[in-house]
Tab-separated table of C-alpha atoms in Angstrom:
chain	number	residue	atom	x	y	z
C	1	MET	CA	-146.443	9.458	40.529
C	2	CYS	CA	-144.678	12.782	40.745
C	3	ASP	CA	-143.994	15.987	38.869
C	4	MET	CA	-140.313	16.560	38.021
C	5	GLN	CA	-139.080	19.878	36.666
C	6	PRO	CA	-135.636	21.012	35.521
C	7	TYR	CA	-134.061	23.153	38.219
C	8	SER	CA	-130.712	24.738	39.060
C	9	GLY	CA	-128.566	25.541	42.060
C	10	SER	CA	-128.886	29.272	41.358
C	11	LEU	CA	-132.686	29.008	41.592
C	12	ALA	CA	-132.326	27.035	44.842
C	13	GLN	CA	-130.179	29.860	46.194
C	14	GLU	CA	-132.666	32.503	45.065
C	15	GLU	CA	-135.877	30.740	46.166
C	16	TYR	CA	-134.775	28.761	49.255
C	17	GLY	CA	-131.458	30.352	50.257
C	18	LEU	CA	-129.725	26.994	49.723
C	19	ASP	CA	-126.276	26.391	48.286
C	20	VAL	CA	-126.883	23.019	46.609
C	21	ASN	CA	-125.945	21.527	43.270
C	22	CYS	CA	-129.246	20.296	41.859
C	23	VAL	CA	-130.725	19.572	38.441
C	24	MET	CA	-134.360	18.692	39.178
C	25	ARG	CA	-137.198	19.697	41.490
C	26	LEU	CA	-139.715	17.001	42.391
C	27	TYR	CA	-143.246	17.384	43.735
C	28	THR	CA	-145.149	14.361	45.033
C	29	LYS	CA	-147.858	13.393	47.500
C	30	PRO	CA	-146.714	13.566	51.144
C	31	CYS	CA	-143.817	11.148	51.541
C	32	ASP	CA	-141.840	10.642	54.767
C	33	ASP	CA	-139.179	8.602	52.924
C	34	LEU	CA	-138.230	11.517	50.685
C	35	LYS	CA	-135.451	13.161	52.703
C	36	GLU	CA	-131.860	14.262	52.246
C	37	GLY	CA	-129.692	11.401	50.994
C	38	ALA	CA	-132.581	9.295	49.658
C	39	LEU	CA	-132.180	7.788	46.186
C	40	VAL	CA	-134.773	8.419	43.465
C	41	ALA	CA	-135.390	6.095	40.502
C	42	GLU	CA	-137.932	5.548	37.789
C	43	SER	CA	-140.310	2.736	38.660
C	44	GLY	CA	-138.301	-0.485	38.815
C	45	GLY	CA	-135.099	1.159	37.597
C	46	ALA	CA	-131.729	1.927	39.115
C	47	PRO	CA	-131.450	5.170	41.125
C	48	LEU	CA	-130.765	8.195	38.922
C	49	TYR	CA	-130.934	11.018	41.484
C	50	ILE	CA	-130.090	11.724	45.105
C	51	VAL	CA	-132.171	14.050	47.278
C	52	LYS	CA	-130.202	17.134	48.308
C	53	TYR	CA	-133.071	18.860	50.133
C	54	ALA	CA	-136.660	17.908	50.938
C	55	GLU	CA	-139.465	20.024	52.323
C	56	PRO	CA	-142.685	18.337	53.507
C	57	TRP	CA	-145.972	20.232	53.379
C	58	ASP	CA	-149.468	19.209	54.447
C	59	ASP	CA	-150.576	18.106	50.981
C	60	TYR	CA	-147.283	17.434	49.121
C	61	THR	CA	-143.516	17.000	49.464
C	62	MET	CA	-140.981	19.000	47.440
C	63	ALA	CA	-137.410	17.792	46.909
C	64	LEU	CA	-134.336	19.103	45.116
C	65	LEU	CA	-132.396	16.383	43.279
C	66	SER	CA	-128.863	15.972	41.934
C	67	LYS	CA	-128.048	13.494	39.184
C	68	ILE	CA	-125.967	10.523	40.304
C	69	PRO	CA	-122.908	10.213	38.013
C	70	ALA	CA	-123.069	7.190	35.699
C	71	ALA	CA	-119.985	5.605	37.303
C	72	GLU	CA	-121.661	5.666	40.727
C	73	ARG	CA	-124.872	4.132	39.305
C	74	ASP	CA	-122.808	1.150	38.163
C	75	GLY	CA	-124.025	-1.916	40.071
C	76	SER	CA	-120.469	-3.074	40.710
C	77	VAL	CA	-119.200	0.201	42.183
C	78	ASN	CA	-117.151	-0.050	45.364
C	79	HIS	CA	-117.770	3.267	47.129
C	80	ALA	CA	-114.793	2.777	49.477
C	81	SER	CA	-112.177	2.305	46.737
C	82	GLY	CA	-113.892	4.119	43.851
C	83	GLU	CA	-113.525	1.112	41.554
C	84	ASN	CA	-116.293	0.150	39.166
C	85	SER	CA	-116.794	-2.167	36.188
C	86	ALA	CA	-114.855	0.256	33.956
C	87	SER	CA	-111.795	0.261	36.255
C	88	ASP	CA	-110.099	-2.642	34.485
C	89	VAL	CA	-110.677	-1.113	31.066
C	90	TYR	CA	-109.753	2.482	31.884
C	91	GLY	CA	-107.465	1.942	34.879
C	92	GLY	CA	-109.232	3.999	37.471
C	93	GLY	CA	-112.284	4.674	39.562
C	94	PHE	CA	-115.009	7.263	39.122
C	95	TYR	CA	-114.995	9.318	35.931
């Protein structure tokens, strides 16, 4: 369980002094696994967000999240080459 709120990079700059591209702010119970680079998904689903910044507190953890582009969420994506399941159809990698 968590609380997710729409958020922006300009607010991150204003409130935390961070230059990050983010779309959501997440609050949850203390969680050591929630750190920069971690993937965030709805229960049982594919990851939708990546943690750009996390700040642990005594009674909660706050994280700033960026949306993972749909092409990168593709289960068949090859991160080295950029090819995904749409590569054959559209002739390229990430879109």
